[in-house]
Amino acid sequence: MRPDGLLSYSVAGRQVVPHFLGEHDHPWLRTLLEEHERFTGRPRRELEARLREPLPCEAPPRKLALAAQVLDRLQRSQPSAAVPPRQARALVFVEAARTPAPPGTVLSSVATELGVTAGELNDSLFADLPGERLVKPPAKPLSAAELALRSNLALVQALLLRATGVTVDVEGNTRVLVRQAKWRGLICSVAERSGTADATLEISGPFALFRHTRLYGRALGELVPLLAWCPRFRLRAACDFDGRRLTLQLGTGDPIFPAAAPRQYDSQLEERFARDFRRLAPQWDVLREAEPISADGTLIFPDFALQHRSDPARRWLLEIVGYWTPDYVARKLERYRSAGLPNLILCIDEHRNCADADLPPAALVISFRRRLDPAAVLRVLG
Amino acid sequence: MAIAGARLGLTATPARGTAAARLAELVGPTLFELAVADLAGGFLASFDAVTLHLDLSSEEHSAYTGLSSVFQGIYAEFRRAAPEATWMDFTLHAARAPGGRRALAAWRQMRRLLAFTLSKRRALASLLERHRSSRVLIFTADNETAYAIAREHLVMPLTCDIGRRERDAALERFRLGDLRALVSARVLNEGLDVPDADVAVIVGGALGEREHVQRVGRLLRPGEGKRATVYELVTRHTIEVGQARRRRQGLAARRSAQL
């Protein structure tokens, strides 16, 4: 989580207003990109030290810090070292203590033993430390305009970490957004708006939870760039800033970096379950992404329909729940009951409990850890 | 009103100034005080404190003078306007104006310049050579200097970037004698037990008296015939002179038994 002091926003009444980067920021963003390029191949700590000093053109400090962090994330990669750094350190420093030889000789002798050059060994020594990693160019060339949009996205995502609840009104492409929310395991309910294909998503914010708040907040933030795939949207987040309840609003046309096209396949968990279940129970058809079901003003999006081949009346719906609280599960079960959906199985990941209490007892709830056991589902089907 | 009938406060690094007044309000006045120097030779190992006064190179000197004038100009003006203000007040004030930010940048550059000057490099090399058979702890002002020393002298660094398990393994090797020196900015300051260390080199520090007492304390676990040596590298005619004077106050003998 970014310290609030580095986030650029103001408060107007009860609204939190993000200070988005725009065209007026492009000159210093270009300078930042040039500085980044100039330090390519050098340790990151050198670039960080440079950015602690003023740039040649005026740059708002908070926005600069945010953009620099965004740029850093775009080029972050796994450290590469000829020798695992920990091993290199253990061997080199012990050898240096053992012999009075100068450092160059020590490095050469250890390098020879390891079958690498002294330079490679020297580069490996601290290759795993954050400041010692080398600055790399972004995977794709980046313009000032794109960096501004990406920084705006990071700003909104950081503000959403303080959300207790988020409401998103969506017009068009609703299903894609709901699927994405589900794949990320967000605690979410979907209400249909009468007479249209539009919907309102009510999503818990990380600030309303006790556990997994950081992971959950990140998952929630990942939803923001996907909003660009909805022709129209409006997001309202109730946020907590040191006890002050403020609202963050976003809407169609806000300068946020859009996500790549949403993936059209299910999570690995679902994919693996479908495959394993088909193998275990060939007499059952596994239908993925059954149609949403309207129930008492809300929409239910089952992940699978399981239907017996010789007896299609034996049909069950299965929904995999991501992050959860006992309240959330109880509300869901109640909604299904009132909608007259007795044949619905909820599968719940034990590790993603965001509260202090346990799961409410219910016959049609299967809890799992990481992998959903198809045999457990088959037992419920009878 | 506290539940306890009496309260006892014990500290190795007593607070001074306003913090001391607050402490006195909460716990009462100081009844008994012993400084590190009072305990040396008995409960603590005896030690020699050696300050090496070093010069800047001519290039370093001209860079330092330039940075110092940028910083001092703005800082002095602030002090005139707010004589009671703290350093924290100054940084908050300075961060809001371009001139103030330039002053803070100059301050950071001064600190970086002083962290590991040419003279400090030479002095450290010579001390490591002189104490080849000793267990040496090197203390720096920042991680960057710790890594620079680690590369230059092939000394194991102990920093927050190094994982806990690796740090523990390094301390164990140090105890066994497989490593003869460790370099650190903060990690070695407090809490780690390194009884075999008998030489410390303070290349730089950032946190003042309390940090200094804790650092020296790493060396003072008593042993038979043990006499530790603490070297302090101080650059003449720079802010380091005042910093060194202030941080040494914590070690000075000041027996004030009033029981």
XYZ file of C-alpha atoms in Angstrom:
641
model
C 0.000 0.000 0.000
C 1.342 3.422 -0.880
C 1.635 5.779 2.082
C -1.243 8.254 1.856
C 1.224 11.127 1.979
C 2.409 10.207 -1.511
C -1.046 10.098 -3.078
C -2.123 13.168 -4.955
C -5.730 14.047 -4.146
C -7.819 16.686 -2.452
C -11.027 16.622 -0.488
C -14.049 18.653 -1.578
C -16.919 18.327 0.868
C -17.321 14.592 1.287
C -15.703 13.762 -2.044
C -12.147 12.624 -2.529
C -10.883 14.106 -5.796
C -7.914 12.329 -7.370
C -5.445 14.695 -9.032
C -5.124 12.946 -12.334
C -2.054 13.415 -14.485
C -2.880 15.135 -17.764
C -1.246 16.816 -20.733
C 0.219 19.537 -18.518
C 2.275 16.802 -16.833
C 3.706 15.416 -20.059
C 6.883 17.582 -20.108
C 8.202 16.293 -16.782
C 6.947 12.778 -17.549
C 9.068 12.865 -20.722
C 12.045 13.969 -18.603
C 11.377 11.122 -16.190
C 11.330 8.639 -19.074
C 14.598 10.083 -20.400
C 16.225 9.810 -16.971
C 15.012 6.240 -16.704
C 16.529 5.418 -20.075
C 19.785 7.117 -19.090
C 20.088 4.872 -16.038
C 19.313 1.656 -17.920
C 21.911 -0.960 -17.032
C 22.857 0.765 -13.769
C 21.742 -0.274 -10.255
C 18.267 0.890 -9.316
C 19.566 2.643 -6.223
C 21.404 5.101 -8.503
C 18.191 5.955 -10.324
C 16.351 6.254 -7.015
C 19.028 8.642 -5.721
C 18.744 10.695 -8.911
C 14.977 10.937 -8.576
C 15.295 12.206 -5.028
C 16.856 15.308 -6.574
C 14.807 17.843 -8.563
C 14.309 17.247 -12.304
C 15.345 20.002 -14.745
C 11.670 20.938 -15.144
C 9.105 21.472 -12.417
C 7.463 18.215 -11.341
C 4.862 17.913 -8.547
C 6.657 15.706 -5.964
C 3.759 13.351 -5.208
C 2.872 12.823 -8.845
C 6.541 12.287 -9.672
C 6.919 9.683 -6.923
C 3.818 7.870 -8.187
C 4.896 7.921 -11.845
C 8.409 6.733 -10.903
C 6.916 3.832 -8.976
C 4.645 2.918 -11.898
C 7.604 3.018 -14.276
C 9.621 0.873 -11.900
C 6.879 -1.761 -11.762
C 6.707 -1.909 -15.547
C 10.348 -2.900 -15.837
C 10.569 -5.124 -12.813
C 11.844 -8.538 -13.671
C 13.373 -11.473 -11.924
C 17.029 -10.908 -11.092
C 19.409 -12.850 -13.258
C 22.706 -13.982 -11.803
C 25.359 -16.450 -12.926
C 25.617 -17.721 -9.348
C 22.725 -17.688 -6.855
C 23.475 -14.519 -4.862
C 23.175 -16.150 -1.449
C 25.628 -18.840 -2.433
C 27.969 -16.242 -3.930
C 27.955 -14.231 -0.701
C 28.524 -17.286 1.509
C 31.521 -18.425 -0.535
C 33.146 -15.074 -1.283
C 32.998 -13.473 2.163
C 34.198 -16.603 3.978
C 37.067 -16.979 1.529
C 37.965 -13.292 1.967
C 38.132 -13.821 5.752
C 40.290 -16.909 5.358
C 43.002 -15.452 3.155
C 44.931 -12.182 3.290
C 44.791 -11.988 -0.537
C 43.323 -8.789 -2.060
C 39.614 -8.787 -3.051
C 40.334 -9.253 -6.779
C 42.316 -12.420 -6.139
C 39.645 -13.772 -3.789
C 36.931 -13.198 -6.391
C 39.005 -14.878 -9.119
C 39.766 -17.946 -7.048
C 36.127 -18.459 -5.995
C 34.955 -17.760 -9.554
C 37.308 -20.408 -10.928
C 35.923 -22.964 -8.471
C 32.389 -22.133 -9.581
C 33.243 -22.096 -13.287
C 32.265 -18.468 -13.882
C 34.245 -15.293 -14.488
C 35.220 -12.973 -11.626
C 32.994 -10.275 -13.190
C 29.988 -12.597 -13.251
C 30.612 -13.548 -9.640
C 30.933 -9.900 -8.640
C 27.659 -9.093 -10.423
C 25.963 -11.998 -8.679
C 26.935 -10.919 -5.160
C 23.977 -8.590 -4.610
C 21.888 -9.285 -7.690
C 18.904 -10.214 -5.521
C 18.815 -6.976 -3.525
C 16.209 -4.424 -4.618
C 18.568 -1.480 -4.998
C 21.280 -3.500 -6.691
C 19.133 -4.836 -9.510
C 19.849 -3.239 -12.814
C 17.432 -0.760 -14.363
C 15.822 -2.273 -17.425
C 13.791 -0.584 -20.128
C 10.012 -1.182 -20.044
C 8.924 -4.262 -21.973
C 7.319 -1.974 -24.577
C 8.311 1.630 -25.383
C 6.270 3.973 -23.255
C 5.013 7.478 -24.061
C 4.433 10.264 -21.561
C 0.697 10.007 -22.277
C 0.621 6.297 -21.469
C 2.662 6.796 -18.312
C 0.173 9.470 -17.220
C -2.762 7.094 -17.748
C -0.997 4.260 -15.948
C -0.175 6.569 -13.039
C -3.837 7.609 -12.825
C -4.811 3.960 -12.654
C -2.286 3.368 -9.856
C -3.654 6.388 -7.993
C -7.231 5.118 -8.152
C -6.150 1.608 -7.179
C -4.289 2.991 -4.159
C -7.310 5.060 -3.095
C -9.543 2.000 -3.415
C -7.415 0.235 -0.815
C -9.263 2.481 1.660
C -12.715 1.463 0.369
C -15.270 -0.129 2.643
C -17.727 -0.684 -0.182
C -17.887 -0.083 -3.917
C -20.923 0.290 -6.161
C -20.484 0.031 -9.915
C -23.349 0.813 -12.313
C -22.601 -0.763 -15.655
C -24.276 -0.341 -19.012
C -23.277 -2.985 -21.519
C -20.715 -5.768 -21.256
C -22.028 -6.546 -17.789
C -21.306 -10.226 -18.016
C -17.618 -9.698 -18.744
C -17.234 -7.469 -15.715
C -19.098 -9.823 -13.426
C -17.025 -12.771 -14.592
C -13.846 -10.788 -13.951
C -15.044 -9.879 -10.462
C -15.804 -13.519 -9.777
C -12.486 -14.780 -11.124
C -10.761 -12.391 -8.761
C -12.834 -13.778 -5.929
C -14.359 -10.436 -4.959
C -17.205 -10.393 -2.454
C -19.810 -9.156 -4.841
C -23.533 -9.183 -5.512
C -25.140 -8.172 -8.778
C -28.527 -6.506 -9.066
C -30.243 -6.199 -12.425
C -31.783 -2.903 -13.403
C -35.318 -3.419 -14.639
C -35.945 -3.439 -18.333
C -32.317 -3.340 -19.394
C -29.354 -5.656 -19.621
C -27.549 -3.311 -17.237
C -26.569 -4.141 -13.706
C -25.262 -2.744 -10.468
C -22.392 -4.510 -8.734
C -22.066 -4.137 -4.981
C -18.558 -5.075 -3.955
C -17.050 -5.192 -0.489
C -14.022 -2.985 -0.036
C -10.821 -4.194 1.654
C -11.366 -1.804 4.559
C -14.512 -3.716 5.531
C -12.598 -6.964 6.003
C -10.397 -8.352 8.755
C -8.081 -10.568 6.744
C -6.473 -10.685 3.310
C -7.036 -6.949 3.019
C -3.979 -6.294 0.880
C -4.567 -9.195 -1.522
C -8.233 -8.353 -1.705
C -7.497 -4.680 -2.307
C -5.197 -5.601 -5.154
C -7.879 -7.839 -6.668
C -10.398 -5.006 -6.411
C -7.963 -2.601 -8.068
C -7.534 -4.987 -10.993
C -11.182 -4.484 -11.816
C -10.746 -0.754 -12.478
C -8.977 -0.929 -15.877
C -11.601 -3.444 -17.022
C -14.313 -0.820 -16.630
C -13.043 0.686 -19.869
C -14.587 -2.318 -21.638
C -18.044 -1.251 -20.535
C -19.588 1.376 -22.852
C -20.791 3.313 -19.780
C -20.045 2.951 -16.100
C -20.152 4.823 -12.827
C -18.146 3.767 -9.795
C -18.754 5.081 -6.285
C -16.521 3.940 -3.462
C -17.099 4.709 0.204
C -13.607 5.212 1.596
C -12.189 5.672 5.053
C -9.475 8.288 5.485
C -8.380 8.286 9.119
C -11.952 7.916 10.283
C -13.427 10.341 7.729
C -15.971 8.776 5.395
C -15.331 10.106 1.890
C -16.640 9.077 -1.492
C -14.532 8.430 -4.550
C -16.317 8.646 -7.900
C -15.177 7.523 -11.304
C -17.074 7.510 -14.555
C -16.888 6.888 -18.276
C -14.160 9.002 -19.849
C -11.964 9.400 -16.768
C -8.303 9.196 -17.836
C -7.549 5.685 -16.597
C -5.336 3.222 -18.445
C -7.593 0.523 -19.935
C -6.904 -3.166 -19.451
C -5.976 -5.490 -22.273
C -8.936 -7.411 -23.679
C -10.411 -9.486 -20.836
C -9.410 -13.114 -20.964
C -12.113 -15.435 -22.180
C -11.090 -18.517 -20.277
C -11.799 -19.565 -16.714
C -9.446 -19.645 -13.811
C -7.107 -22.616 -13.492
C -9.111 -23.802 -10.537
C -12.296 -24.014 -12.616
C -10.512 -25.514 -15.573
C -8.950 -28.217 -13.445
C -12.241 -28.983 -11.704
C -14.080 -29.355 -15.034
C -11.405 -31.674 -16.394
C -11.200 -33.825 -13.262
C -14.956 -34.024 -12.834
C -15.474 -35.188 -16.425
C -12.930 -37.934 -15.858
C -14.451 -38.998 -12.552
C -18.102 -38.815 -13.586
C -18.466 -39.395 -17.338
C -22.221 -39.866 -16.858
C -22.539 -36.155 -16.023
C -22.253 -33.263 -18.456
C -20.290 -30.274 -17.234
C -21.730 -27.114 -18.775
C -19.547 -24.094 -18.194
C -20.868 -20.600 -17.653
C -24.531 -21.378 -17.275
C -26.818 -18.397 -17.959
C -27.271 -15.852 -15.157
C -30.356 -16.450 -13.074
C -32.578 -13.624 -11.949
C -33.613 -14.089 -8.343
C -35.419 -11.537 -6.261
C -33.830 -8.528 -7.945
C -30.332 -9.971 -7.989
C -28.443 -11.886 -10.627
C -26.788 -15.179 -9.860
C -23.897 -16.252 -12.056
C -23.274 -19.978 -11.582
C -19.886 -21.223 -12.775
C -21.134 -24.600 -13.917
C -24.302 -26.540 -14.564
C -23.914 -30.284 -13.907
C -26.509 -32.338 -15.772
C -27.007 -36.113 -15.792
C -26.854 -37.499 -19.339
C -29.625 -40.080 -19.019
C -31.791 -37.979 -16.707
C -31.586 -34.251 -17.622
C -33.990 -33.451 -14.768
C -31.083 -34.125 -12.443
C -29.463 -30.773 -12.930
C -27.344 -28.884 -10.374
C -25.766 -25.479 -10.444
C -22.350 -24.957 -8.943
C -20.806 -21.686 -7.896
C -17.229 -21.227 -6.718
C -16.890 -18.454 -4.159
C -13.658 -16.489 -3.854
C -13.047 -14.239 -0.854
C -15.861 -14.549 1.675
C -17.159 -13.759 5.106
C -19.686 -15.947 6.963
C -22.288 -13.191 6.537
C -21.735 -13.093 2.806
C -22.167 -16.864 2.494
C -25.287 -16.828 4.705
C -26.842 -14.066 2.579
C -26.048 -15.965 -0.586
C -27.615 -19.187 0.730
C -30.703 -17.288 1.824
C -31.038 -15.664 -1.586
C -30.841 -19.042 -3.329
C -33.399 -20.530 -0.990
C -35.818 -17.664 -1.553
C -35.280 -17.920 -5.310
C -36.286 -21.569 -5.177
C -32.927 -22.910 -6.257
C -32.455 -25.976 -4.071
C -30.002 -27.669 -6.401
C -27.199 -25.248 -5.993
C -23.805 -26.107 -4.539
C -21.513 -23.442 -3.139
C -17.807 -24.259 -3.169
C -15.791 -22.194 -0.748
C -12.043 -21.811 -0.422
C -11.181 -22.094 3.302
C -8.099 -19.954 2.853
C -10.037 -16.948 1.645
C -12.069 -16.260 4.754
C -11.884 -12.517 5.355
C -13.509 -12.559 8.785
C -12.906 -13.960 12.239
C -15.898 -16.307 12.364
C -16.292 -19.683 10.665
C -18.488 -20.817 7.809
C -22.195 -21.194 8.633
C -23.226 -24.872 8.532
C -25.144 -25.772 5.373
C -25.695 -29.030 3.569
C -24.791 -27.744 0.155
C -21.552 -26.001 0.951
C -18.300 -27.716 0.022
C -15.194 -26.190 1.485
C -11.836 -26.787 -0.150
C -8.223 -25.687 0.012
C -6.684 -24.586 -3.263
C -8.118 -27.527 -5.248
C -11.795 -28.353 -5.549
C -12.271 -32.102 -5.087
C -14.613 -33.475 -7.797
C -15.395 -36.530 -5.633
C -16.810 -34.237 -2.915
C -19.094 -32.633 -5.504
C -20.169 -36.013 -6.848
C -21.115 -37.143 -3.334
C -23.523 -34.196 -3.045
C -25.093 -35.037 -6.423
C -25.856 -38.532 -5.092
C -3.811 7.982 38.519
C -1.787 4.793 38.040
C -2.787 1.513 39.688
C 0.808 0.763 40.696
C 2.011 2.167 43.986
C 5.461 2.758 42.590
C 6.952 2.683 39.142
C 10.497 1.864 38.124
C 11.959 2.888 34.764
C 15.142 1.335 33.422
C 16.842 2.336 30.192
C 20.196 1.895 28.490
C 19.646 5.012 26.405
C 17.981 7.665 28.536
C 16.011 10.357 26.778
C 17.226 13.953 26.862
C 15.593 17.331 26.440
C 11.809 17.475 26.237
C 11.515 13.681 26.128
C 13.415 13.501 29.441
C 11.018 16.021 30.991
C 8.039 13.953 29.863
C 9.654 10.806 31.254
C 10.239 12.534 34.580
C 6.584 13.520 34.611
C 5.506 9.900 34.077
C 8.037 7.987 36.169
C 9.582 10.618 38.375
C 13.097 12.052 38.464
C 16.250 10.086 37.681
C 17.461 8.434 40.895
C 20.562 6.696 39.662
C 22.494 6.943 36.462
C 25.561 5.156 35.188
C 27.089 5.766 31.809
C 28.722 3.123 29.646
C 32.129 4.439 30.627
C 31.294 3.843 34.304
C 30.589 0.173 33.687
C 33.556 -0.494 31.395
C 36.154 -2.782 32.938
C 33.579 -4.453 35.207
C 30.153 -5.367 33.939
C 31.244 -4.311 30.482
C 34.523 -4.829 28.682
C 37.039 -1.997 28.828
C 37.279 -0.047 25.657
C 39.281 2.640 23.931
C 37.457 5.253 21.910
C 39.566 6.609 19.097
C 38.380 9.437 16.894
C 40.125 9.787 13.559
C 39.778 13.311 12.197
C 39.855 13.162 8.433
C 39.902 15.742 5.643
C 37.861 16.050 2.502
C 39.711 15.854 -0.817
C 39.827 19.171 -2.692
C 37.045 18.027 -5.056
C 34.904 16.818 -2.184
C 35.573 20.037 -0.321
C 34.401 22.284 -3.141
C 31.271 20.130 -3.694
C 30.539 20.180 0.033
C 30.976 23.950 0.278
C 28.568 24.531 -2.623
C 25.919 22.231 -1.160
C 26.367 23.637 2.307
C 25.788 27.202 1.139
C 22.558 26.182 -0.651
C 21.339 24.427 2.479
C 22.550 26.920 5.075
C 21.066 29.919 3.261
C 17.544 28.538 3.484
C 17.914 26.774 6.820
C 19.320 29.874 8.568
C 16.448 31.958 7.234
C 13.968 29.411 8.584
C 15.685 29.343 11.993
C 15.537 33.114 12.213
C 11.805 33.063 11.536
C 11.122 30.100 13.853
C 13.870 29.728 16.464
C 11.927 27.099 18.428
C 11.147 24.931 15.424
C 12.455 21.369 15.197
C 14.170 19.678 12.281
C 10.900 17.925 11.515
C 9.170 21.308 11.280
C 11.835 22.420 8.844
C 11.476 19.392 6.571
C 7.687 19.792 6.477
C 8.057 23.500 5.706
C 10.817 22.980 3.128
C 8.969 20.269 1.217
C 6.253 22.782 0.299
C 8.411 25.254 -1.630
C 10.861 24.807 -4.536
C 13.641 26.615 -2.597
C 13.051 24.393 0.424
C 13.149 21.284 -1.708
C 16.463 22.419 -3.174
C 17.770 22.869 0.380
C 16.647 19.373 1.348
C 18.205 17.948 -1.809
C 21.480 19.735 -0.942
C 21.276 18.304 2.578
C 20.831 14.775 1.253
C 23.745 15.225 -1.146
C 25.943 16.496 1.688
C 25.086 13.438 3.731
C 25.806 11.170 0.796
C 29.107 12.868 0.126
C 30.183 12.517 3.761
C 28.979 8.927 4.059
C 32.098 7.429 2.499
C 34.702 10.008 1.539
C 38.052 9.209 0.013
C 39.747 9.624 3.398
C 37.228 7.310 5.035
C 37.920 4.707 2.348
C 41.637 4.880 3.029
C 41.229 4.909 6.807
C 38.903 1.909 6.736
C 41.268 -0.074 4.515
C 44.110 0.642 6.891
C 42.064 -0.280 9.995
C 40.908 -3.553 8.475
C 44.508 -4.389 7.667
C 45.670 -3.451 11.177
C 42.965 -5.585 12.818
C 43.144 -8.623 10.592
C 43.050 -10.955 13.575
C 40.163 -9.161 15.298
C 36.400 -9.441 14.852
C 35.354 -6.151 13.378
C 31.932 -4.509 13.144
C 31.624 -1.658 10.652
C 28.742 0.770 11.056
C 27.621 3.044 8.228
C 25.073 5.810 7.804
C 23.163 4.030 5.022
C 22.826 0.739 3.169
C 24.444 2.154 0.050
C 27.701 2.687 1.945
C 27.385 -0.742 3.551
C 27.223 -2.340 0.083
C 30.078 -0.188 -1.194
C 32.251 -1.429 1.697
C 31.053 -4.983 1.175
C 32.181 -4.860 -2.457
C 35.421 -3.036 -1.797
C 36.635 -5.155 1.115
C 34.550 -8.310 0.643
C 32.916 -7.908 4.029
C 29.525 -9.529 4.639
C 26.767 -6.881 4.847
C 23.882 -7.238 7.280
C 21.058 -5.053 6.033
C 17.286 -5.117 5.947
C 17.523 -6.408 2.342
C 19.279 -9.593 3.451
C 16.810 -12.236 4.624
C 16.565 -13.200 8.279
C 17.901 -16.724 7.751
C 20.952 -15.504 5.864
C 21.624 -12.866 8.513
C 21.474 -15.504 11.268
C 23.843 -17.739 9.289
C 26.268 -14.819 8.857
C 26.209 -14.068 12.603
C 26.896 -17.712 13.349
C 29.866 -17.674 10.947
C 31.083 -14.514 12.620
C 30.943 -16.207 16.033
C 32.796 -19.235 14.684
C 35.429 -17.013 13.130
C 34.619 -17.926 9.512
C 33.804 -14.265 8.933
C 36.046 -11.680 10.480
C 34.015 -8.565 9.780
C 30.414 -7.487 9.273
C 29.151 -4.193 7.878
C 25.743 -2.721 8.619
C 23.809 0.529 8.642
C 21.026 -0.293 11.094
C 20.556 -4.026 11.555
C 23.502 -4.418 13.918
C 22.555 -1.381 15.957
C 20.314 -3.075 18.465
C 19.274 -6.448 19.740
C 21.828 -8.693 18.037
C 24.299 -10.486 20.237
C 27.834 -10.401 18.819
C 29.980 -11.059 21.937
C 33.119 -11.904 19.971
C 33.400 -8.510 18.310
C 36.253 -6.454 19.709
C 36.714 -3.672 17.150
C 34.091 -1.290 15.804
C 34.550 1.254 13.070
C 31.880 3.965 12.948
C 32.062 5.167 9.351
C 28.861 7.151 9.677
C 25.649 7.403 11.643
C 22.324 9.068 11.277
C 20.499 8.637 14.540
C 22.658 10.337 17.167
C 23.490 9.505 20.751
C 21.092 6.617 21.281
C 22.300 4.833 18.157
C 25.919 5.377 19.156
C 25.477 3.887 22.634
C 23.726 0.873 21.175
C 26.404 0.393 18.550
C 29.243 0.559 21.042
C 27.247 -1.746 23.296
C 27.594 -4.509 20.680
C 31.296 -4.674 21.540
C 31.179 -4.496 25.264
C 30.200 -8.017 26.292
C 32.981 -8.711 28.847
C 35.539 -11.436 28.254
C 38.742 -12.398 29.976
C 41.340 -9.750 29.218
C 39.066 -8.251 26.571
C 39.707 -4.644 25.578
C 37.589 -3.341 22.746
C 38.425 -0.488 20.426
C 35.901 1.885 18.859
C 37.093 3.963 15.940
C 35.033 6.900 14.841
C 35.729 8.440 11.443
C 34.870 12.146 11.542
C 35.390 14.591 8.687
C 36.849 17.910 9.813
C 34.983 21.189 9.206
C 31.719 19.476 8.349
C 28.426 18.767 10.085
C 29.940 15.471 11.239
C 31.984 17.251 13.930
C 28.888 18.412 15.810
C 27.113 15.104 15.232
C 30.063 13.174 16.674
C 30.253 15.476 19.710
C 26.561 15.038 20.447
C 26.503 11.282 20.052
C 29.536 10.784 22.342
C 27.625 12.345 25.239
C 25.869 9.029 25.832
C 29.164 7.283 26.575
C 30.643 9.896 28.885
C 31.060 9.014 32.556
C 28.421 10.702 34.651
C 27.875 9.017 37.919
C 24.955 10.599 39.700
C 23.915 8.264 42.446
C 21.364 9.966 44.632
C 19.899 7.017 46.481
